[in-house]
Structures are given as C-alpha cells and as structure tokens.
Amino acid sequence: MVNLLATGYRAHELNIFNQKHEAIPYIKAAATSRLVPLLEDGLEWLLSPGGYGFDLWAVEAALELKRDYPQLKVSILTAYANVDEKWKDDRKLYYEELLRQVDHHASVSKQSYEGVWQLTARDSLLVRKSDAMLLFYDEEMGEGSPRYFKERALKRQETGDDYPLLTISAETVQSIADDARSAAFE
C-alpha cells in the first residue's frame, strides 16, 4: 500500500466545536496507531479531503509522524477553492498552518463552492488515487458524512479491487482515552 485516504467524521458530527476539545488528542492517537504499522509496511502518501474534523486531525497526526518516517508525504485535496472562507478565524489559522506543512495541497475545482458535483468529483478522485482507506466511522454513532466514502470503498471492493477499508470506531477512541486516564493515575 502506497497511498492511503484518511477521512471520517466532521468535527460538528462529533459535537466538537473548537480545537481545545479533550477528545481530539485521543482521535489523533487512534489515527497514529493505525498509521504506524502502515508506515512500517511502506506507506508513502496520506491523502486527505481536508474537512474540518478527522480529515485534518489525521493530517496533523501524519505530520507528527514525519519526524520518524521522513518518507511519508501528506496531501490535502479539497473539493473547491476557498474551502475555509466561512470558517471561524481560529479554524482558518489552524487550516492555514497545516497547509504550510503538507507536501501538496490543491482543489479539484478552482471555483468556490458551486454544488455537490465538486464533492463528488473530489471523492471519486481520492478513492481512485488511493490504495486503501482509513475511515473514522462507527455504525452506532450514525452514518454522517463518512458514509459516502464508505459506500465508495465498498463499491470499489465489489468490482474486485483489493481496496482495504480500515476503520477507527468510537470504541477505539474511547479505549485510548481510558488507557491514557488510567496511566495518568498510576
């Protein structure tokens, strides 16, 4: 596996409304725990749709891993230009900082948001260009935005492609949080 698409819930779908939320470090740790074995096996690129939420937290985790895995490259490919134009200032600053650190960033459409076709084009391109998907998705949490990527991954598998769908569940994140809290009391 060379190219991994990492995507999942948007922040608001997780009831996370700022970068200081206590769950974010555990979500990033879950991403890291899935990325390390893939890096050991030759992962070269992490591809992200760049949505505010798991997409960017996975990017952040990957950027931190680049210290130990310098072969890793990170790309953010958004659906349209100026994706952050309606975001609050703190989110814009966070996003702009990540853009400065990634190896590649671009938009599928050079226009601002015009319609769902831009999202569809981006999603199709990312799934086509990746060898596997890391998806923060949990059936019990409800479908939310990750369902579209899950459907694309399953469709690709149905055509006979070897396209692994690796998941992170809410239970995984909770387990990491519980372990961290237990370790803090030891």
Short mmCIF file of N, CA and C in Angstrom, two decimals:
data_model
loop_
_atom_site.label_atom_id
_atom_site.label_comp_id
_atom_site.label_asym_id
_atom_site.label_seq_id
_atom_site.Cartn_x
_atom_site.Cartn_y
_atom_site.Cartn_z
N MET A 1 0.84 -1.18 0.00
CA MET A 1 0.00 0.00 0.00
C MET A 1 0.89 1.24 0.00
N VAL A 2 0.65 2.10 -0.96
CA VAL A 2 1.47 3.30 -1.11
C VAL A 2 0.68 4.55 -0.72
N ASN A 3 -0.58 4.64 -1.16
CA ASN A 3 -1.40 5.83 -0.94
C ASN A 3 -2.61 5.49 -0.08
N LEU A 4 -2.75 6.16 1.05
CA LEU A 4 -3.85 5.93 1.97
C LEU A 4 -4.73 7.16 2.04
N LEU A 5 -6.02 6.98 1.81
CA LEU A 5 -7.00 8.04 2.00
C LEU A 5 -7.47 7.98 3.45
N ALA A 6 -7.34 9.09 4.17
CA ALA A 6 -7.80 9.15 5.56
C ALA A 6 -8.92 10.17 5.66
N THR A 7 -10.08 9.71 6.11
CA THR A 7 -11.24 10.59 6.22
C THR A 7 -12.18 10.06 7.30
N GLY A 8 -13.16 10.85 7.63
CA GLY A 8 -14.11 10.44 8.65
C GLY A 8 -15.02 11.58 9.03
N TYR A 9 -15.51 11.52 10.26
CA TYR A 9 -16.49 12.49 10.72
C TYR A 9 -15.95 13.91 10.73
N ARG A 10 -16.82 14.84 10.44
CA ARG A 10 -16.53 16.27 10.60
C ARG A 10 -16.65 16.59 12.09
N ALA A 11 -16.00 17.64 12.51
CA ALA A 11 -15.97 17.99 13.94
C ALA A 11 -17.37 18.15 14.51
N HIS A 12 -18.24 18.85 13.79
CA HIS A 12 -19.58 19.09 14.33
C HIS A 12 -20.38 17.80 14.48
N GLU A 13 -20.07 16.78 13.69
CA GLU A 13 -20.76 15.49 13.81
C GLU A 13 -20.35 14.77 15.10
N LEU A 14 -19.24 15.19 15.67
CA LEU A 14 -18.74 14.62 16.92
C LEU A 14 -19.00 15.56 18.10
N ASN A 15 -19.77 16.62 17.84
CA ASN A 15 -20.03 17.66 18.85
C ASN A 15 -18.74 18.30 19.35
N ILE A 16 -17.81 18.49 18.44
CA ILE A 16 -16.55 19.18 18.74
C ILE A 16 -16.60 20.51 18.02
N PHE A 17 -16.47 21.59 18.78
CA PHE A 17 -16.65 22.92 18.20
C PHE A 17 -15.44 23.82 18.36
N ASN A 18 -14.33 23.27 18.90
CA ASN A 18 -13.09 24.05 18.94
C ASN A 18 -11.91 23.09 19.04
N GLN A 19 -10.73 23.62 18.78
CA GLN A 19 -9.52 22.81 18.74
C GLN A 19 -9.04 22.37 20.13
N LYS A 20 -9.68 22.86 21.17
CA LYS A 20 -9.25 22.51 22.53
C LYS A 20 -10.07 21.38 23.13
N HIS A 21 -10.94 20.78 22.36
CA HIS A 21 -11.79 19.70 22.87
C HIS A 21 -10.93 18.53 23.34
N GLU A 22 -11.30 17.97 24.46
CA GLU A 22 -10.49 16.90 25.08
C GLU A 22 -10.41 15.63 24.24
N ALA A 23 -11.33 15.42 23.31
CA ALA A 23 -11.32 14.19 22.51
C ALA A 23 -10.29 14.22 21.38
N ILE A 24 -9.90 15.39 20.93
CA ILE A 24 -9.02 15.49 19.75
C ILE A 24 -7.70 14.73 19.92
N PRO A 25 -7.00 14.87 21.04
CA PRO A 25 -5.74 14.11 21.17
C PRO A 25 -5.95 12.59 21.08
N TYR A 26 -7.08 12.10 21.56
CA TYR A 26 -7.35 10.66 21.51
C TYR A 26 -7.70 10.22 20.09
N ILE A 27 -8.40 11.07 19.36
CA ILE A 27 -8.71 10.77 17.96
C ILE A 27 -7.42 10.75 17.15
N LYS A 28 -6.54 11.72 17.39
CA LYS A 28 -5.24 11.74 16.71
C LYS A 28 -4.41 10.51 17.08
N ALA A 29 -4.47 10.10 18.35
CA ALA A 29 -3.73 8.91 18.78
C ALA A 29 -4.26 7.66 18.08
N ALA A 30 -5.58 7.60 17.89
CA ALA A 30 -6.16 6.46 17.16
C ALA A 30 -5.66 6.44 15.72
N ALA A 31 -5.60 7.61 15.10
CA ALA A 31 -5.07 7.69 13.73
C ALA A 31 -3.61 7.25 13.70
N THR A 32 -2.84 7.75 14.64
CA THR A 32 -1.42 7.39 14.72
C THR A 32 -1.24 5.88 14.87
N SER A 33 -2.06 5.27 15.73
CA SER A 33 -1.92 3.83 15.96
C SER A 33 -2.22 3.01 14.70
N ARG A 34 -3.06 3.54 13.82
CA ARG A 34 -3.34 2.84 12.56
C ARG A 34 -2.28 3.15 11.50
N LEU A 35 -1.71 4.35 11.56
CA LEU A 35 -0.74 4.76 10.55
C LEU A 35 0.63 4.09 10.72
N VAL A 36 1.08 3.93 11.96
CA VAL A 36 2.44 3.41 12.20
C VAL A 36 2.67 2.05 11.52
N PRO A 37 1.80 1.06 11.70
CA PRO A 37 2.05 -0.22 11.02
C PRO A 37 2.06 -0.08 9.49
N LEU A 38 1.24 0.81 8.97
CA LEU A 38 1.21 1.03 7.52
C LEU A 38 2.51 1.67 7.05
N LEU A 39 3.03 2.58 7.84
CA LEU A 39 4.31 3.21 7.51
C LEU A 39 5.44 2.18 7.55
N GLU A 40 5.37 1.28 8.51
CA GLU A 40 6.37 0.21 8.60
C GLU A 40 6.33 -0.70 7.38
N ASP A 41 5.14 -0.78 6.76
CA ASP A 41 4.96 -1.62 5.57
C ASP A 41 5.13 -0.86 4.25
N GLY A 42 5.54 0.41 4.31
CA GLY A 42 5.85 1.13 3.08
C GLY A 42 4.90 2.23 2.66
N LEU A 43 3.96 2.62 3.51
CA LEU A 43 3.07 3.73 3.16
C LEU A 43 3.89 4.96 2.81
N GLU A 44 3.53 5.60 1.69
CA GLU A 44 4.26 6.79 1.24
C GLU A 44 3.44 8.07 1.29
N TRP A 45 2.15 7.98 1.00
CA TRP A 45 1.31 9.18 0.95
C TRP A 45 0.06 9.01 1.81
N LEU A 46 -0.26 10.05 2.58
CA LEU A 46 -1.56 10.16 3.24
C LEU A 46 -2.32 11.22 2.46
N LEU A 47 -3.49 10.86 1.95
CA LEU A 47 -4.35 11.76 1.19
C LEU A 47 -5.53 12.14 2.06
N SER A 48 -5.88 13.43 2.07
CA SER A 48 -6.98 13.91 2.90
C SER A 48 -7.89 14.82 2.11
N PRO A 49 -9.22 14.70 2.31
CA PRO A 49 -10.15 15.63 1.68
C PRO A 49 -10.14 17.01 2.34
N GLY A 50 -9.52 17.12 3.51
CA GLY A 50 -9.33 18.42 4.15
C GLY A 50 -10.52 18.99 4.88
N GLY A 51 -11.49 18.16 5.24
CA GLY A 51 -12.62 18.65 6.03
C GLY A 51 -12.20 18.91 7.46
N TYR A 52 -12.86 19.89 8.10
CA TYR A 52 -12.53 20.19 9.49
C TYR A 52 -13.11 19.09 10.37
N GLY A 53 -12.23 18.31 10.94
CA GLY A 53 -12.60 17.17 11.75
C GLY A 53 -11.52 16.11 11.58
N PHE A 54 -11.94 14.85 11.48
CA PHE A 54 -10.97 13.77 11.40
C PHE A 54 -9.99 13.94 10.25
N ASP A 55 -10.45 14.47 9.12
CA ASP A 55 -9.55 14.65 7.97
C ASP A 55 -8.30 15.41 8.38
N LEU A 56 -8.49 16.55 9.02
CA LEU A 56 -7.35 17.39 9.40
C LEU A 56 -6.61 16.85 10.61
N TRP A 57 -7.30 16.18 11.51
CA TRP A 57 -6.60 15.59 12.66
C TRP A 57 -5.70 14.44 12.20
N ALA A 58 -6.13 13.70 11.19
CA ALA A 58 -5.27 12.65 10.62
C ALA A 58 -4.06 13.27 9.93
N VAL A 59 -4.27 14.41 9.26
CA VAL A 59 -3.16 15.13 8.65
C VAL A 59 -2.17 15.55 9.73
N GLU A 60 -2.69 16.08 10.81
CA GLU A 60 -1.83 16.52 11.92
C GLU A 60 -1.04 15.34 12.49
N ALA A 61 -1.71 14.20 12.67
CA ALA A 61 -1.02 13.00 13.17
C ALA A 61 0.08 12.58 12.20
N ALA A 62 -0.22 12.61 10.91
CA ALA A 62 0.77 12.22 9.90
C ALA A 62 1.96 13.17 9.90
N LEU A 63 1.70 14.46 10.03
CA LEU A 63 2.80 15.43 10.06
C LEU A 63 3.71 15.18 11.26
N GLU A 64 3.12 14.81 12.40
CA GLU A 64 3.93 14.49 13.57
C GLU A 64 4.76 13.22 13.33
N LEU A 65 4.21 12.27 12.59
CA LEU A 65 4.93 11.02 12.31
C LEU A 65 6.07 11.20 11.31
N LYS A 66 6.04 12.28 10.55
CA LYS A 66 7.09 12.51 9.54
C LYS A 66 8.48 12.61 10.17
N ARG A 67 8.54 12.97 11.45
CA ARG A 67 9.85 13.03 12.13
C ARG A 67 10.52 11.66 12.14
N ASP A 68 9.73 10.63 12.40
CA ASP A 68 10.25 9.27 12.45
C ASP A 68 10.15 8.53 11.12
N TYR A 69 9.29 9.01 10.25
CA TYR A 69 9.06 8.38 8.95
C TYR A 69 9.16 9.45 7.86
N PRO A 70 10.37 9.90 7.57
CA PRO A 70 10.53 11.01 6.63
C PRO A 70 10.07 10.70 5.21
N GLN A 71 9.87 9.43 4.89
CA GLN A 71 9.38 9.08 3.55
C GLN A 71 7.91 9.45 3.37
N LEU A 72 7.20 9.69 4.47
CA LEU A 72 5.77 9.98 4.39
C LEU A 72 5.53 11.36 3.79
N LYS A 73 4.64 11.41 2.84
CA LYS A 73 4.20 12.67 2.24
C LYS A 73 2.71 12.83 2.56
N VAL A 74 2.29 14.08 2.70
CA VAL A 74 0.91 14.37 3.08
C VAL A 74 0.30 15.33 2.06
N SER A 75 -0.91 14.99 1.61
CA SER A 75 -1.61 15.81 0.62
C SER A 75 -3.03 16.11 1.10
N ILE A 76 -3.43 17.36 0.95
CA ILE A 76 -4.82 17.77 1.19
C ILE A 76 -5.40 18.14 -0.17
N LEU A 77 -6.47 17.46 -0.55
CA LEU A 77 -7.13 17.73 -1.82
C LEU A 77 -8.59 18.08 -1.53
N THR A 78 -8.90 19.37 -1.58
CA THR A 78 -10.26 19.82 -1.27
C THR A 78 -11.13 19.77 -2.53
N ALA A 79 -12.43 19.87 -2.32
CA ALA A 79 -13.38 19.80 -3.43
C ALA A 79 -13.42 21.09 -4.23
N TYR A 80 -13.20 22.22 -3.55
CA TYR A 80 -13.33 23.52 -4.21
C TYR A 80 -12.39 24.52 -3.55
N ALA A 81 -12.17 25.63 -4.23
CA ALA A 81 -11.28 26.67 -3.71
C ALA A 81 -11.93 27.39 -2.54
N ASN A 82 -11.11 27.97 -1.71
CA ASN A 82 -11.58 28.78 -0.57
C ASN A 82 -12.49 27.99 0.36
N VAL A 83 -12.16 26.73 0.58
CA VAL A 83 -12.99 25.85 1.41
C VAL A 83 -13.17 26.41 2.82
N ASP A 84 -12.22 27.23 3.26
CA ASP A 84 -12.26 27.76 4.63
C ASP A 84 -12.86 29.16 4.73
N GLU A 85 -13.44 29.69 3.66
CA GLU A 85 -13.87 31.08 3.66
C GLU A 85 -14.96 31.39 4.69
N LYS A 86 -15.75 30.41 5.09
CA LYS A 86 -16.82 30.65 6.06
C LYS A 86 -16.47 30.12 7.45
N TRP A 87 -15.24 29.65 7.60
CA TRP A 87 -14.81 29.12 8.89
C TRP A 87 -14.48 30.27 9.85
N LYS A 88 -14.57 29.98 11.13
CA LYS A 88 -14.15 30.95 12.15
C LYS A 88 -12.64 31.14 12.05
N ASP A 89 -12.17 32.27 12.57
CA ASP A 89 -10.76 32.63 12.43
C ASP A 89 -9.81 31.59 13.01
N ASP A 90 -10.15 31.00 14.16
CA ASP A 90 -9.24 30.03 14.76
C ASP A 90 -9.11 28.78 13.88
N ARG A 91 -10.19 28.38 13.26
CA ARG A 91 -10.13 27.23 12.35
C ARG A 91 -9.33 27.58 11.09
N LYS A 92 -9.53 28.78 10.58
CA LYS A 92 -8.77 29.22 9.40
C LYS A 92 -7.28 29.21 9.68
N LEU A 93 -6.88 29.73 10.84
CA LEU A 93 -5.46 29.76 11.20
C LEU A 93 -4.89 28.34 11.31
N TYR A 94 -5.64 27.46 11.95
CA TYR A 94 -5.24 26.06 12.08
C TYR A 94 -5.06 25.43 10.69
N TYR A 95 -6.04 25.63 9.82
CA TYR A 95 -6.00 25.07 8.47
C TYR A 95 -4.82 25.63 7.68
N GLU A 96 -4.63 26.93 7.74
CA GLU A 96 -3.52 27.56 7.02
C GLU A 96 -2.17 27.05 7.50
N GLU A 97 -2.05 26.81 8.81
CA GLU A 97 -0.81 26.26 9.35
C GLU A 97 -0.56 24.85 8.80
N LEU A 98 -1.60 24.04 8.73
CA LEU A 98 -1.44 22.69 8.16
C LEU A 98 -1.06 22.76 6.68
N LEU A 99 -1.68 23.69 5.94
CA LEU A 99 -1.35 23.82 4.52
C LEU A 99 0.12 24.17 4.32
N ARG A 100 0.68 24.95 5.24
CA ARG A 100 2.10 25.31 5.14
C ARG A 100 3.01 24.09 5.36
N GLN A 101 2.51 23.10 6.09
CA GLN A 101 3.34 21.95 6.44
C GLN A 101 3.20 20.75 5.51
N VAL A 102 2.09 20.65 4.80
CA VAL A 102 1.89 19.47 3.95
C VAL A 102 2.76 19.55 2.70
N ASP A 103 2.96 18.40 2.08
CA ASP A 103 3.79 18.32 0.88
C ASP A 103 3.05 18.77 -0.37
N HIS A 104 1.73 18.67 -0.34
CA HIS A 104 0.92 19.02 -1.51
C HIS A 104 -0.47 19.44 -1.04
N HIS A 105 -1.00 20.47 -1.66
CA HIS A 105 -2.41 20.79 -1.46
C HIS A 105 -2.96 21.43 -2.72
N ALA A 106 -4.20 21.09 -3.01
CA ALA A 106 -4.86 21.60 -4.21
C ALA A 106 -6.37 21.44 -4.04
N SER A 107 -7.09 22.02 -4.97
CA SER A 107 -8.55 21.88 -5.03
C SER A 107 -8.90 21.24 -6.37
N VAL A 108 -9.86 20.34 -6.35
CA VAL A 108 -10.31 19.71 -7.59
C VAL A 108 -10.94 20.75 -8.50
N SER A 109 -11.76 21.63 -7.91
CA SER A 109 -12.38 22.71 -8.66
C SER A 109 -11.72 24.02 -8.24
N LYS A 110 -11.40 24.85 -9.19
CA LYS A 110 -10.73 26.13 -8.89
C LYS A 110 -11.73 27.22 -8.49
N GLN A 111 -13.03 26.92 -8.55
CA GLN A 111 -14.05 27.87 -8.13
C GLN A 111 -14.41 27.63 -6.67
N SER A 112 -15.04 28.63 -6.05
CA SER A 112 -15.62 28.44 -4.72
C SER A 112 -16.79 27.46 -4.86
N TYR A 113 -17.42 27.15 -3.74
CA TYR A 113 -18.49 26.14 -3.76
C TYR A 113 -19.59 26.52 -4.75
N GLU A 114 -19.91 25.57 -5.62
CA GLU A 114 -20.99 25.75 -6.59
C GLU A 114 -22.04 24.66 -6.47
N GLY A 115 -21.64 23.48 -6.03
CA GLY A 115 -22.60 22.40 -5.93
C GLY A 115 -21.97 21.09 -5.50
N VAL A 116 -22.83 20.13 -5.25
CA VAL A 116 -22.40 18.83 -4.75
C VAL A 116 -21.49 18.11 -5.75
N TRP A 117 -21.57 18.49 -7.02
CA TRP A 117 -20.72 17.85 -8.03
C TRP A 117 -19.24 17.98 -7.68
N GLN A 118 -18.88 19.09 -7.01
CA GLN A 118 -17.47 19.29 -6.64
C GLN A 118 -17.04 18.26 -5.59
N LEU A 119 -17.92 18.00 -4.63
CA LEU A 119 -17.63 16.99 -3.60
C LEU A 119 -17.54 15.60 -4.23
N THR A 120 -18.46 15.32 -5.14
CA THR A 120 -18.46 14.03 -5.82
C THR A 120 -17.18 13.83 -6.63
N ALA A 121 -16.75 14.87 -7.33
CA ALA A 121 -15.52 14.78 -8.13
C ALA A 121 -14.31 14.55 -7.24
N ARG A 122 -14.25 15.27 -6.11
CA ARG A 122 -13.13 15.09 -5.19
C ARG A 122 -13.11 13.68 -4.62
N ASP A 123 -14.26 13.23 -4.14
CA ASP A 123 -14.35 11.91 -3.53
C ASP A 123 -13.94 10.82 -4.52
N SER A 124 -14.43 10.94 -5.74
CA SER A 124 -14.10 9.96 -6.77
C SER A 124 -12.60 9.94 -7.05
N LEU A 125 -12.00 11.11 -7.16
CA LEU A 125 -10.56 11.20 -7.42
C LEU A 125 -9.74 10.59 -6.27
N LEU A 126 -10.10 10.93 -5.04
CA LEU A 126 -9.35 10.43 -3.89
C LEU A 126 -9.43 8.90 -3.77
N VAL A 127 -10.61 8.35 -4.00
CA VAL A 127 -10.75 6.90 -3.91
C VAL A 127 -9.99 6.24 -5.06
N ARG A 128 -10.04 6.83 -6.24
CA ARG A 128 -9.33 6.28 -7.40
C ARG A 128 -7.81 6.32 -7.21
N LYS A 129 -7.30 7.37 -6.58
CA LYS A 129 -5.85 7.55 -6.44
C LYS A 129 -5.27 6.85 -5.20
N SER A 130 -6.13 6.31 -4.35
CA SER A 130 -5.64 5.66 -3.12
C SER A 130 -5.67 4.15 -3.26
N ASP A 131 -4.86 3.50 -2.42
CA ASP A 131 -4.78 2.04 -2.40
C ASP A 131 -5.59 1.43 -1.26
N ALA A 132 -5.99 2.28 -0.31
CA ALA A 132 -6.76 1.83 0.85
C ALA A 132 -7.36 3.07 1.50
N MET A 133 -8.29 2.83 2.43
CA MET A 133 -8.94 3.93 3.13
C MET A 133 -8.90 3.69 4.64
N LEU A 134 -8.53 4.74 5.37
CA LEU A 134 -8.65 4.75 6.83
C LEU A 134 -9.85 5.63 7.13
N LEU A 135 -10.89 5.05 7.70
CA LEU A 135 -12.16 5.74 7.89
C LEU A 135 -12.55 5.77 9.36
N PHE A 136 -12.71 6.97 9.91
CA PHE A 136 -13.28 7.09 11.25
C PHE A 136 -14.78 7.04 11.07
N TYR A 137 -15.34 5.88 11.39
CA TYR A 137 -16.75 5.61 11.13
C TYR A 137 -17.23 4.60 12.15
N ASP A 138 -18.44 4.82 12.64
CA ASP A 138 -18.99 3.93 13.65
C ASP A 138 -20.48 3.77 13.37
N GLU A 139 -20.89 2.54 13.11
CA GLU A 139 -22.30 2.27 12.80
C GLU A 139 -23.22 2.78 13.91
N GLU A 140 -22.79 2.65 15.16
CA GLU A 140 -23.63 3.05 16.29
C GLU A 140 -23.75 4.56 16.44
N MET A 141 -22.78 5.30 15.91
CA MET A 141 -22.83 6.76 16.00
C MET A 141 -23.76 7.37 14.96
N GLY A 142 -24.13 6.60 13.99
CA GLY A 142 -24.93 7.12 12.89
C GLY A 142 -24.04 7.35 11.68
N GLU A 143 -24.68 7.47 10.55
CA GLU A 143 -23.92 7.50 9.30
C GLU A 143 -23.09 8.76 9.12
N GLY A 144 -23.71 9.91 9.11
CA GLY A 144 -22.96 11.14 8.91
C GLY A 144 -22.24 11.17 7.57
N SER A 145 -21.36 12.13 7.44
CA SER A 145 -20.65 12.34 6.17
C SER A 145 -19.75 11.18 5.75
N PRO A 146 -19.17 10.39 6.67
CA PRO A 146 -18.27 9.31 6.22
C PRO A 146 -18.97 8.22 5.41
N ARG A 147 -20.28 8.18 5.47
CA ARG A 147 -20.97 7.09 4.76
C ARG A 147 -20.71 7.13 3.26
N TYR A 148 -20.53 8.34 2.71
CA TYR A 148 -20.30 8.45 1.26
C TYR A 148 -18.96 7.81 0.88
N PHE A 149 -17.96 8.03 1.70
CA PHE A 149 -16.67 7.40 1.43
C PHE A 149 -16.75 5.89 1.64
N LYS A 150 -17.46 5.47 2.67
CA LYS A 150 -17.61 4.04 2.92
C LYS A 150 -18.28 3.37 1.72
N GLU A 151 -19.33 4.00 1.20
CA GLU A 151 -20.02 3.44 0.03
C GLU A 151 -19.08 3.32 -1.17
N ARG A 152 -18.24 4.33 -1.37
CA ARG A 152 -17.29 4.30 -2.49
C ARG A 152 -16.26 3.18 -2.30
N ALA A 153 -15.80 3.00 -1.07
CA ALA A 153 -14.83 1.93 -0.80
C ALA A 153 -15.45 0.56 -1.05
N LEU A 154 -16.68 0.38 -0.57
CA LEU A 154 -17.35 -0.91 -0.76
C LEU A 154 -17.63 -1.16 -2.24
N LYS A 155 -17.98 -0.11 -2.97
CA LYS A 155 -18.22 -0.26 -4.41
C LYS A 155 -16.93 -0.66 -5.12
N ARG A 156 -15.83 -0.08 -4.70
CA ARG A 156 -14.55 -0.44 -5.33
C ARG A 156 -14.20 -1.90 -5.02
N GLN A 157 -14.49 -2.34 -3.79
CA GLN A 157 -14.24 -3.74 -3.43
C GLN A 157 -15.12 -4.69 -4.25
N GLU A 158 -16.37 -4.27 -4.50
CA GLU A 158 -17.31 -5.11 -5.26
C GLU A 158 -16.82 -5.36 -6.69
N THR A 159 -16.04 -4.44 -7.22
CA THR A 159 -15.53 -4.61 -8.59
C THR A 159 -14.32 -5.54 -8.63
N GLY A 160 -13.94 -6.06 -7.46
CA GLY A 160 -12.83 -7.00 -7.40
C GLY A 160 -11.50 -6.37 -7.02
N ASP A 161 -11.49 -5.07 -6.80
CA ASP A 161 -10.26 -4.40 -6.38
C ASP A 161 -9.90 -4.79 -4.96
N ASP A 162 -8.61 -4.96 -4.73
CA ASP A 162 -8.11 -5.15 -3.38
C ASP A 162 -7.98 -3.75 -2.78
N TYR A 163 -9.02 -3.31 -2.08
CA TYR A 163 -9.06 -1.96 -1.53
C TYR A 163 -9.43 -2.06 -0.05
N PRO A 164 -8.43 -2.22 0.81
CA PRO A 164 -8.72 -2.37 2.24
C PRO A 164 -9.44 -1.15 2.81
N LEU A 165 -10.45 -1.42 3.62
CA LEU A 165 -11.18 -0.39 4.34
C LEU A 165 -10.86 -0.57 5.82
N LEU A 166 -9.96 0.26 6.32
CA LEU A 166 -9.53 0.21 7.72
C LEU A 166 -10.37 1.22 8.49
N THR A 167 -10.89 0.82 9.63
CA THR A 167 -11.77 1.73 10.37
C THR A 167 -11.24 2.04 11.75
N ILE A 168 -11.66 3.19 12.21
CA ILE A 168 -11.49 3.60 13.60
C ILE A 168 -12.89 3.83 14.11
N SER A 169 -13.22 3.22 15.24
CA SER A 169 -14.56 3.37 15.81
C SER A 169 -14.50 4.27 17.04
N ALA A 170 -15.68 4.68 17.48
CA ALA A 170 -15.76 5.47 18.71
C ALA A 170 -15.23 4.65 19.88
N GLU A 171 -15.46 3.35 19.84
CA GLU A 171 -14.96 2.47 20.91
C GLU A 171 -13.43 2.47 20.96
N THR A 172 -12.79 2.50 19.80
CA THR A 172 -11.33 2.56 19.74
C THR A 172 -10.82 3.84 20.40
N VAL A 173 -11.44 4.95 20.06
CA VAL A 173 -11.04 6.24 20.62
C VAL A 173 -11.28 6.25 22.13
N GLN A 174 -12.42 5.71 22.56
CA GLN A 174 -12.73 5.67 23.99
C GLN A 174 -11.73 4.80 24.74
N SER A 175 -11.33 3.69 24.15
CA SER A 175 -10.34 2.82 24.77
C SER A 175 -9.00 3.53 24.95
N ILE A 176 -8.58 4.29 23.94
CA ILE A 176 -7.33 5.06 24.03
C ILE A 176 -7.45 6.10 25.13
N ALA A 177 -8.60 6.77 25.21
CA ALA A 177 -8.81 7.78 26.26
C ALA A 177 -8.79 7.14 27.64
N ASP A 178 -9.45 5.99 27.78
CA ASP A 178 -9.47 5.30 29.07
C ASP A 178 -8.07 4.87 29.49
N ASP A 179 -7.30 4.34 28.54
CA ASP A 179 -5.92 3.93 28.84
C ASP A 179 -5.07 5.11 29.28
N ALA A 180 -5.25 6.24 28.61
CA ALA A 180 -4.48 7.44 28.96
C ALA A 180 -4.86 7.94 30.36
N ARG A 181 -6.13 7.91 30.67
CA ARG A 181 -6.57 8.35 32.00
C ARG A 181 -6.06 7.40 33.08
N SER A 182 -6.09 6.10 32.81
CA SER A 182 -5.58 5.12 33.77
C SER A 182 -4.09 5.32 34.00
N ALA A 183 -3.35 5.57 32.93
CA ALA A 183 -1.91 5.78 33.04
C ALA A 183 -1.60 7.04 33.83
N ALA A 184 -2.47 8.03 33.75
CA ALA A 184 -2.25 9.29 34.48
C ALA A 184 -2.39 9.08 35.99
N PHE A 185 -3.15 8.07 36.39
CA PHE A 185 -3.36 7.82 37.82
C PHE A 185 -2.35 6.84 38.40
N GLU A 186 -1.52 6.24 37.57
CA GLU A 186 -0.55 5.26 38.07
C GLU A 186 0.69 5.92 38.59
#
